[in-house]
XYZ file of C-alpha atoms in Angstrom:
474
model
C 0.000 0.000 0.000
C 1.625 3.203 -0.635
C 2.163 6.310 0.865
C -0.294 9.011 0.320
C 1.503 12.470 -0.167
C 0.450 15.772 1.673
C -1.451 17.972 -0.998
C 0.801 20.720 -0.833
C 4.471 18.348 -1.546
C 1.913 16.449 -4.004
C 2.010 19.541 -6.033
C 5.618 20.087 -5.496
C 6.633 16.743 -6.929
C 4.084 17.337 -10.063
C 5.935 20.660 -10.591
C 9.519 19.253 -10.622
C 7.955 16.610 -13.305
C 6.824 19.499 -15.066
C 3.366 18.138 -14.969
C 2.312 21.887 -14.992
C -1.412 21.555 -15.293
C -1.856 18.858 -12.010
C 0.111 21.208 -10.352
C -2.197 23.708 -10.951
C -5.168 22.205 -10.800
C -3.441 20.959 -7.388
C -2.481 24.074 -6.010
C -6.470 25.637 -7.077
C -8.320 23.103 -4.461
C -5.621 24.485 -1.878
C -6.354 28.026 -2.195
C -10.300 27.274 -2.231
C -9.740 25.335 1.714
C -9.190 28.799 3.564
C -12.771 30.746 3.155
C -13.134 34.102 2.831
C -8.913 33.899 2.490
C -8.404 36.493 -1.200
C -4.685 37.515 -1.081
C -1.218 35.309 -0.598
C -0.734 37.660 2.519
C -2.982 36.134 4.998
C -0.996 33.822 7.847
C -1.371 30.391 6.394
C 1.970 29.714 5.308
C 0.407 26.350 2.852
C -1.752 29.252 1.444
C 1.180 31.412 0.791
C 3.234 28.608 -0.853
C 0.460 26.992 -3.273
C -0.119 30.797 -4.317
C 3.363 31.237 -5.433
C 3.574 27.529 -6.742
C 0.495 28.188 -8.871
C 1.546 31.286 -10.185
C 5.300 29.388 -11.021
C 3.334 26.566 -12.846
C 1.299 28.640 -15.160
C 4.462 30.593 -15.606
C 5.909 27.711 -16.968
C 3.127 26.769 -19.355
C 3.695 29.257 -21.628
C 7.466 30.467 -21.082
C 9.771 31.566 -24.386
C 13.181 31.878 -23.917
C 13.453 35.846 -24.727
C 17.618 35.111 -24.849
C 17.787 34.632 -28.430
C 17.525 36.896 -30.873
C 14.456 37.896 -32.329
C 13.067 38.671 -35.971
C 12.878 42.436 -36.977
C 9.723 42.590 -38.655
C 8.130 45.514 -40.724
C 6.756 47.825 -37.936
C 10.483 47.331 -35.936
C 11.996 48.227 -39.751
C 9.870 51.235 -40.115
C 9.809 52.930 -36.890
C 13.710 52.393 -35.997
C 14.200 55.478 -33.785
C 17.715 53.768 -32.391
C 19.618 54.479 -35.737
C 22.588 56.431 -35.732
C 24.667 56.341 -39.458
C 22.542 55.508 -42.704
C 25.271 53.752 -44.161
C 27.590 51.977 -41.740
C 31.595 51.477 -41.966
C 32.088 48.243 -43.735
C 32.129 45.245 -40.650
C 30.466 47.138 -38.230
C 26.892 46.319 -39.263
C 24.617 43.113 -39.599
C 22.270 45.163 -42.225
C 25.180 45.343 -44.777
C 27.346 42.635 -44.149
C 29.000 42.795 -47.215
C 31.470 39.705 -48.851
C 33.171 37.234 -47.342
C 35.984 37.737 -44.992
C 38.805 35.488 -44.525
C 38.879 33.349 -47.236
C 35.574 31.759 -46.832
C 33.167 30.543 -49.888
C 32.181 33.395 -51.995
C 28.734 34.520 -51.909
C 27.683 33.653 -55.274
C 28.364 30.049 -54.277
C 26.704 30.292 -50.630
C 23.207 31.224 -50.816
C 22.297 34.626 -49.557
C 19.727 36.286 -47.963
C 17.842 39.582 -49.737
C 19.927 42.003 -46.947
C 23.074 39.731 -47.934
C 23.303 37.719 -44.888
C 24.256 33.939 -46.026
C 21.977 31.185 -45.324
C 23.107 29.636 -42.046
C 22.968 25.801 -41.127
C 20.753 26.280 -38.553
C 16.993 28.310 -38.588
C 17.220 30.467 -35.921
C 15.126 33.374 -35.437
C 17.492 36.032 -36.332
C 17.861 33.954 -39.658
C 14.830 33.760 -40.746
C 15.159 35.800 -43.488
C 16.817 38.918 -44.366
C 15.826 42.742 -42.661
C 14.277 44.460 -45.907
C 15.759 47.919 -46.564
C 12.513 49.168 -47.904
C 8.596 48.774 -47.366
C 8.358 46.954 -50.965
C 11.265 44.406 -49.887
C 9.275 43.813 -46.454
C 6.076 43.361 -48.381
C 7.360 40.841 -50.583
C 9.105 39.234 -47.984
C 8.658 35.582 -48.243
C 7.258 33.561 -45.259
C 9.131 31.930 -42.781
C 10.156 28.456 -42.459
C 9.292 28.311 -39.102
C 5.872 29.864 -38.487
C 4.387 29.508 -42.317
C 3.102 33.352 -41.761
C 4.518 36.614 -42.924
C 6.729 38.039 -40.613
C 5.033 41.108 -39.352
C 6.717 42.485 -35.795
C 7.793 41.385 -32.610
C 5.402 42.283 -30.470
C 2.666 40.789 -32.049
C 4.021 37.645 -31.464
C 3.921 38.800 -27.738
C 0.805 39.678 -27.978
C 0.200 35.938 -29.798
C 1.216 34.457 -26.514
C -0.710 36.497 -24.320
C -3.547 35.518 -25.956
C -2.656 31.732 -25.358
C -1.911 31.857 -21.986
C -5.745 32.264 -21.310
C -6.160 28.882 -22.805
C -4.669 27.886 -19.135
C -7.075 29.081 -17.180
C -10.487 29.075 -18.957
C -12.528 30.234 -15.808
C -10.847 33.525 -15.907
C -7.498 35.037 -15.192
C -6.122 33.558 -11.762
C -4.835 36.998 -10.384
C -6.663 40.418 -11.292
C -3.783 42.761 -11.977
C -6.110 45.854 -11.595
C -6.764 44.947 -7.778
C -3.042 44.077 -6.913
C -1.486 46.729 -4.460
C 2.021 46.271 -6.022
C 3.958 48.142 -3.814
C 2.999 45.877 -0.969
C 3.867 42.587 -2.794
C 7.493 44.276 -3.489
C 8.123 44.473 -0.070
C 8.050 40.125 -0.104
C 11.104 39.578 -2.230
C 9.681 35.753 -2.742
C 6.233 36.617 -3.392
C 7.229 39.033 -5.551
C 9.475 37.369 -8.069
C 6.950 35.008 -8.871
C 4.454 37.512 -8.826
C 6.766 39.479 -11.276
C 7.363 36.117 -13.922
C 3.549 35.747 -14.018
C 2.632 39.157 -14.690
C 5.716 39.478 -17.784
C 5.222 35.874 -19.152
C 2.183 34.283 -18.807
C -0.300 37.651 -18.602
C 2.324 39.718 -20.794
C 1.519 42.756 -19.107
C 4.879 44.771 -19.233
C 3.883 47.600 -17.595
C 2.537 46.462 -14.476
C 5.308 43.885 -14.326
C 7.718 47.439 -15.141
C 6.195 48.937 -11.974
C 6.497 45.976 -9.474
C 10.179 45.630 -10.741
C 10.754 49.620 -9.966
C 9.428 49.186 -6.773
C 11.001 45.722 -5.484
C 14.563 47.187 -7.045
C 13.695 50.381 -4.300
C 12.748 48.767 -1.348
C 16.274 46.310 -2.049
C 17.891 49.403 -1.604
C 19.258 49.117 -5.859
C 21.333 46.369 -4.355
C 19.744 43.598 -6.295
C 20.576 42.574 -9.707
C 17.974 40.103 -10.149
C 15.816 42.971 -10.551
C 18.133 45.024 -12.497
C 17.631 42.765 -14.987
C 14.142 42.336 -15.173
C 13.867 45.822 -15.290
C 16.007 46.076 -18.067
C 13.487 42.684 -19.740
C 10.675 45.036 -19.630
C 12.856 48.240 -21.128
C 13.623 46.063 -24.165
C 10.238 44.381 -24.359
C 8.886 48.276 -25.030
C 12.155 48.703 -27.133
C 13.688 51.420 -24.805
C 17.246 49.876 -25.850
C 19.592 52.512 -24.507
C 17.785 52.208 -21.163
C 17.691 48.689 -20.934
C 21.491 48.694 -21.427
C 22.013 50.968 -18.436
C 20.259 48.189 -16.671
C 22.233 45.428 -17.380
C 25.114 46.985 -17.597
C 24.285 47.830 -13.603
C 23.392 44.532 -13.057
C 26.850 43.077 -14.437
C 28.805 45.263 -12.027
C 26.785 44.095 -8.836
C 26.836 40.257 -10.267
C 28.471 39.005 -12.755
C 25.954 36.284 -14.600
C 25.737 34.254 -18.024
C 22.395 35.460 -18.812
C 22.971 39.274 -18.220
C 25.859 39.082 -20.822
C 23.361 37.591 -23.223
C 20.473 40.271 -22.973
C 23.133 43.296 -23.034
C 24.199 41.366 -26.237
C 20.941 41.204 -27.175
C 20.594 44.837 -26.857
C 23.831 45.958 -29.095
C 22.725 43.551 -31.981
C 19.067 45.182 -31.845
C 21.207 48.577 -32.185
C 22.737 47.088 -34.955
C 26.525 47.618 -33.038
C 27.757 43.909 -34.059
C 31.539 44.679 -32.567
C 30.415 45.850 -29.681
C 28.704 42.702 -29.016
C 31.716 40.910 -30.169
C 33.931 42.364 -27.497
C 31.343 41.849 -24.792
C 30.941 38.523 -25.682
C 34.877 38.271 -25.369
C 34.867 40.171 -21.889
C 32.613 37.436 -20.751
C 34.430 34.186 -21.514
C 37.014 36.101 -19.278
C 34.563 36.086 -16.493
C 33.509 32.378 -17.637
C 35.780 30.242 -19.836
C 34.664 27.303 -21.684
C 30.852 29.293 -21.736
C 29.067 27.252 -24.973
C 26.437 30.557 -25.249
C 29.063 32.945 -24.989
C 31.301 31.457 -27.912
C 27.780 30.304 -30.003
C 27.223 33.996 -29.495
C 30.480 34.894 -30.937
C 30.226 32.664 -34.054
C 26.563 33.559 -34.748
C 28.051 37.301 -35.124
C 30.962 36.746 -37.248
C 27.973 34.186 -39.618
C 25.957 36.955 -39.988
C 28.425 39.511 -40.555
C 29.722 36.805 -44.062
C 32.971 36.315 -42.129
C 32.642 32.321 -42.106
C 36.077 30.995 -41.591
C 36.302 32.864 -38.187
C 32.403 31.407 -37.647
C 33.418 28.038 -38.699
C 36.538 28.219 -35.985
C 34.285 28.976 -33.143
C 32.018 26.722 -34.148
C 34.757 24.217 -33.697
C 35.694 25.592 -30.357
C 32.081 25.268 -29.398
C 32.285 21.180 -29.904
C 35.642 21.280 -28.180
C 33.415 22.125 -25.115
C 30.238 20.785 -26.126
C 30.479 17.579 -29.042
C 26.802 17.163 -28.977
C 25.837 21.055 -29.765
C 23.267 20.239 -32.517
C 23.585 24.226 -34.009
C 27.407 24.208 -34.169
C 27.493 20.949 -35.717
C 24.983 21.796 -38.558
C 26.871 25.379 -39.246
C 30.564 23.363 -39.651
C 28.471 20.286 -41.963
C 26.810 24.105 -44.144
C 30.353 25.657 -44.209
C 32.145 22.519 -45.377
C 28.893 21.864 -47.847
C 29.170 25.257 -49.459
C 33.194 24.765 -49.852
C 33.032 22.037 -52.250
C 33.790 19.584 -49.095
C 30.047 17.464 -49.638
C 32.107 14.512 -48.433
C 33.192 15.973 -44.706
C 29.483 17.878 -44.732
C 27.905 13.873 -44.581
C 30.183 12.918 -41.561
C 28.900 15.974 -40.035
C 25.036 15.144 -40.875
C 25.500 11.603 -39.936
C 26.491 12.724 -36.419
C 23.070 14.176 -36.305
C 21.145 11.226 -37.206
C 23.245 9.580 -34.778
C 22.096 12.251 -31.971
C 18.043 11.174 -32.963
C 17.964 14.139 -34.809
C 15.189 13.191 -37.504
C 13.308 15.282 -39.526
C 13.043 16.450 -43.163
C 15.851 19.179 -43.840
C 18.408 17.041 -41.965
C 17.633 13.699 -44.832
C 17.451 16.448 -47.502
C 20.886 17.653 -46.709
C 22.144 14.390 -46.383
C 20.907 13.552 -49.990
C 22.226 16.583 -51.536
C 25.649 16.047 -49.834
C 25.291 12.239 -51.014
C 24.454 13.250 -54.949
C 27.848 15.777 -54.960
C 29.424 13.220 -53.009
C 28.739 10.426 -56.109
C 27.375 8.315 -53.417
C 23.999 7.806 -55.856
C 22.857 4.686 -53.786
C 21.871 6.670 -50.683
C 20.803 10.335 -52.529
C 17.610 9.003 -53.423
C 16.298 7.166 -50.387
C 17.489 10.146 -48.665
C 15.225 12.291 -50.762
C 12.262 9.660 -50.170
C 13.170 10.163 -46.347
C 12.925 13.933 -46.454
C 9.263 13.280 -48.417
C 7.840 11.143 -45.943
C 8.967 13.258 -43.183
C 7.831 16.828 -44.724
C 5.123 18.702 -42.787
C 4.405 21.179 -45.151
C 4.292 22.695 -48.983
C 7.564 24.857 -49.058
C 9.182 21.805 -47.360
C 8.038 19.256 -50.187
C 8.927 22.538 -52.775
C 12.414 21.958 -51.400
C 12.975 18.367 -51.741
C 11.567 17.897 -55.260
C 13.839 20.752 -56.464
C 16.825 18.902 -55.499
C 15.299 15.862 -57.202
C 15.582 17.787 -60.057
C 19.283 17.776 -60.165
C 19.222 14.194 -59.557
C 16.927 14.287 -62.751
C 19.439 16.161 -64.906
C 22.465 14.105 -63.807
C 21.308 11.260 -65.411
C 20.587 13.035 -68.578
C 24.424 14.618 -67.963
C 25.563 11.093 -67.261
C 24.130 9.666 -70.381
C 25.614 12.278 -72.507
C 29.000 11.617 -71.053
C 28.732 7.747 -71.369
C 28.214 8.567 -74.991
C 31.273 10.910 -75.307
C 33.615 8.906 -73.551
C 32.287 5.107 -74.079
C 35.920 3.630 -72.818
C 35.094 5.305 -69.124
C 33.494 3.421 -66.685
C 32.299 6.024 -64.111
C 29.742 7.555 -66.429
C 28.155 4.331 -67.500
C 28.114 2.613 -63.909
C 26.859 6.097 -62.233
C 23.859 5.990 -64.858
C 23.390 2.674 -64.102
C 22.905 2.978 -60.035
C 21.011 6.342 -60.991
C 18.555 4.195 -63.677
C 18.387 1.197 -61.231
C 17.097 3.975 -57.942
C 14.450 5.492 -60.147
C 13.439 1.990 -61.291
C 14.323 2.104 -65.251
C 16.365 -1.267 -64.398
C 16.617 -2.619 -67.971
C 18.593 0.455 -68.682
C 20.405 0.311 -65.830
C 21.490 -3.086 -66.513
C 22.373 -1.849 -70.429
C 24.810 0.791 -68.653
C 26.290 -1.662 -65.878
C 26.813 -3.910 -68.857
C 29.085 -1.113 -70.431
C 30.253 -0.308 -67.165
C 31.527 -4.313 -66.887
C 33.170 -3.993 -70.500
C 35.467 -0.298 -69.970
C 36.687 -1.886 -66.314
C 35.595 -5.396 -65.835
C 37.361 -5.969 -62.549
C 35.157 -3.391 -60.803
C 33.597 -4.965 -58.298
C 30.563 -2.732 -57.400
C 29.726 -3.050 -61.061
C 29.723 -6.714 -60.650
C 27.466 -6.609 -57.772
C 24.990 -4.342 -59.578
C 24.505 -6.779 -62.553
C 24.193 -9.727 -60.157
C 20.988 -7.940 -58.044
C 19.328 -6.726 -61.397
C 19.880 -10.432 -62.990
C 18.585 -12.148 -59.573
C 15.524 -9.219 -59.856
C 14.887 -10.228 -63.513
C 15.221 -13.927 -62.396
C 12.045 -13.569 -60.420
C 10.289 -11.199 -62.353
């Protein structure tokens, strides 16, 4: 017979299992025991605790990582108040990157962006697509691969999630924000930093979460940087950038943290001050060597800015530290893809698959780096992989266009075979190309040839044996 659990750890252990909703549904028969009890302040200590436990649990159910950077849509485009040059010193800007730097692939070989940014290895939001330089560029902006929507701004996407974090609690919101007395809550540090995470994330009223993080960072006598930095959340949430770097750069002095290094560098790239991000980034793996964010930071700069041989070397110094980082990984398998190095790219991808990391882009890559490769017997399955796993249109778009290469090979190979009948190579690569797409008795034609230019080659051997033992029980 087991042990039966008191209500209040019950809902403790659900929240460490991130079972979110029993939590909360856990915590709401708790708060309804104490009648006529309407505010966390009361003297029951259980009442005080599943208060701040609910309010952490529906926090949870709808909280976004804000660290990243995120996509400049048309409204943040148009109403840029933070510039400071129209036309920026070469390097010094992520709107005009300009060519590649150090030696890297050129451009007209790595596929670009409209703003010029290359096309990284991994979708992240910043990458997206390109910042238009005019209102007709952002209105023909294609959609995203991500969200299948134009990209129109920021903070309606903030305003997206606000609107799903009622979905938690139908019945109504679970604290009325008009009725709280904020400035007693800041004076009860832990009621108020959950109080605070609620009001930003899950009810996404900035303001009101502004004003209790004013007042908590006054009655802590400015001495606490945990609220430095929320304070400076909330400044770049209503895109007050120059204040919200005051904050965090106050916050870094009292404490030195990961996460504060990533928001200031947040900040400068929303400026559009790419170096000066650089050389915070730099400052911090002083303070914290070995940090994978800080030197992912530091690559993801030098990507955007077209300098890809230094990306491609922190990238490498990110797997020194970390060998199962899925981004850097992908970036090193693009960079050695787009420098004629399809062989190296597929050791790269097949480390992913290895990982469990399955879906449509990753077989499609594979299958491309196969075909350039010459390794024909995997590019097709890998293409009929990347099919069956394809979730939408521009996905299946993508995957039938680089069929069409595969498509126009053969026609290449068959013109070669015909130029150059005393080669092998053309003649056995139509062959496994005719014998993937099914046209065997051609395919055996060509391995046929293939058998007379080089007759001790054994894969050509093996080839006529499975299409004679096919035809054998045909």
């Amino acid at each position: 017979m087991g042990l039966e659990l008191e209500p209040l750890f019950q809902a403790w252990s659900y929240f460490r299992r991130r079972k979110f909703r029993q939590c909360s549904d856990l915590c709401s028969q708790l708060l309804e025991r104490p009648p006529g009890e309407q505010e966390p302040d009361s003297e029951y200590t259980v009442f005080q605790a599943a208060w701040s436990l609910k309010t952490r649990a529906l926090t949870e159910m709808v909280y976004v990582d804000e660290i990243d950077m995120d996509q400049e849509g048309i409204a943040e485009m148009m109403l840029d108040e933070n510039a400071i040059a129209q036309v920026a010193r070469p390097g010094t800007s992520l709107k005009l990157p300009g060519t590649s730097q150090g030696g890297g692939p050129s451009p007209a070989v790595r596929p670009v962006t409209q703003s010029g940014r290359p096309i990284t290895g991994f979708v992240r939001p910043s990458t997206q697509g390109g910042r238009p330089s005019t209102m007709e560029q952002a209105i023909k902006t294609p959609r995203t691969a991500l969200t299948a929507r134009p990209i129109t701004s920021a903070s309606g996407k903030y305003v997206r999630l606000g609107t799903a974090s009622m979905l938690t609690n139908p019945d109504g919101p679970f604290i009325n924000l008009s009725r709280l007395n904020l400035a007693k809550y800041a004076q009860k540090p832990k009621l108020a930093k959950a109080l605070f995470e609620y009001i930003f994330h899950h009810e996404n009223d900035v303001k009101n979460a502004l004003d209790l993080a004013a007042l908590a960072t006054e009655h802590a006598q400015f001495k606490d940087w945990w609220w430095k930095v929320q304070i400076g959340k909330c400044y770049y949430r209503l895109g007050l950038y120059r204040e919200a770097e005051k904050q965090f750069k106050s916050a870094l002095k009292q404490q030195d943290m990961v996460d504060t290094v990533l928001y200031l560098a947040k900040v400068y790239l929303r400026l559009d001050q790419p170096v000066t991000a650089l050389n915070l980034f730099k400052q911090g793996l002083d303070q914290f060597p070995g940090e994978v964010t800080l030197i992912c930071g530091i690559a993801r700069i030098y990507e955007e800015m077209n300098n890809i041989s230094s990306a491609a070397e922190y990238y490498k110094d990110v797997l020194k530290q970390d060998n199962t980082h899925v981004e850097a990984i992908a970036c090193i398998g693009s960079n050695h893809f787009y420098s004629d190095q399809p062989e190296i790219a597929l050791r790269f991808y097949r480390r992913l698959l290895q990982m469990g990391v399955y879906n449509c882009q990753l077989f499609n890559n594979v299958g491309l780096c196969c075909f350039y490769a010459q390794q024909y017997d995997m590019t097709l399955s890998s293409f009929e992989r990347a099919l069956f796993l394809a979730e939408n249109e521009e996905e299946t778009a993508d995957v039938w266009y680089n069929l069409g290469h595969v498509a126009v090979a053969r026609a290449l190979l068959q013109t070669a075979s015909s130029l150059a009948p005393h080669m092998y190579e053309p003649h056995f690569n139509f062959a496994i190309l005719s014998e993937k797409v099914g046209d065997l008795q051609r395919s055996y034609t060509a391995a046929q040839k293939s058998e007379e230019a080089f007759p001790g080659h054994v894969d050509t051997q093996q080839l006529i044996k499975q299409l004679k033992d096919h035809f054998a029980m045909l």
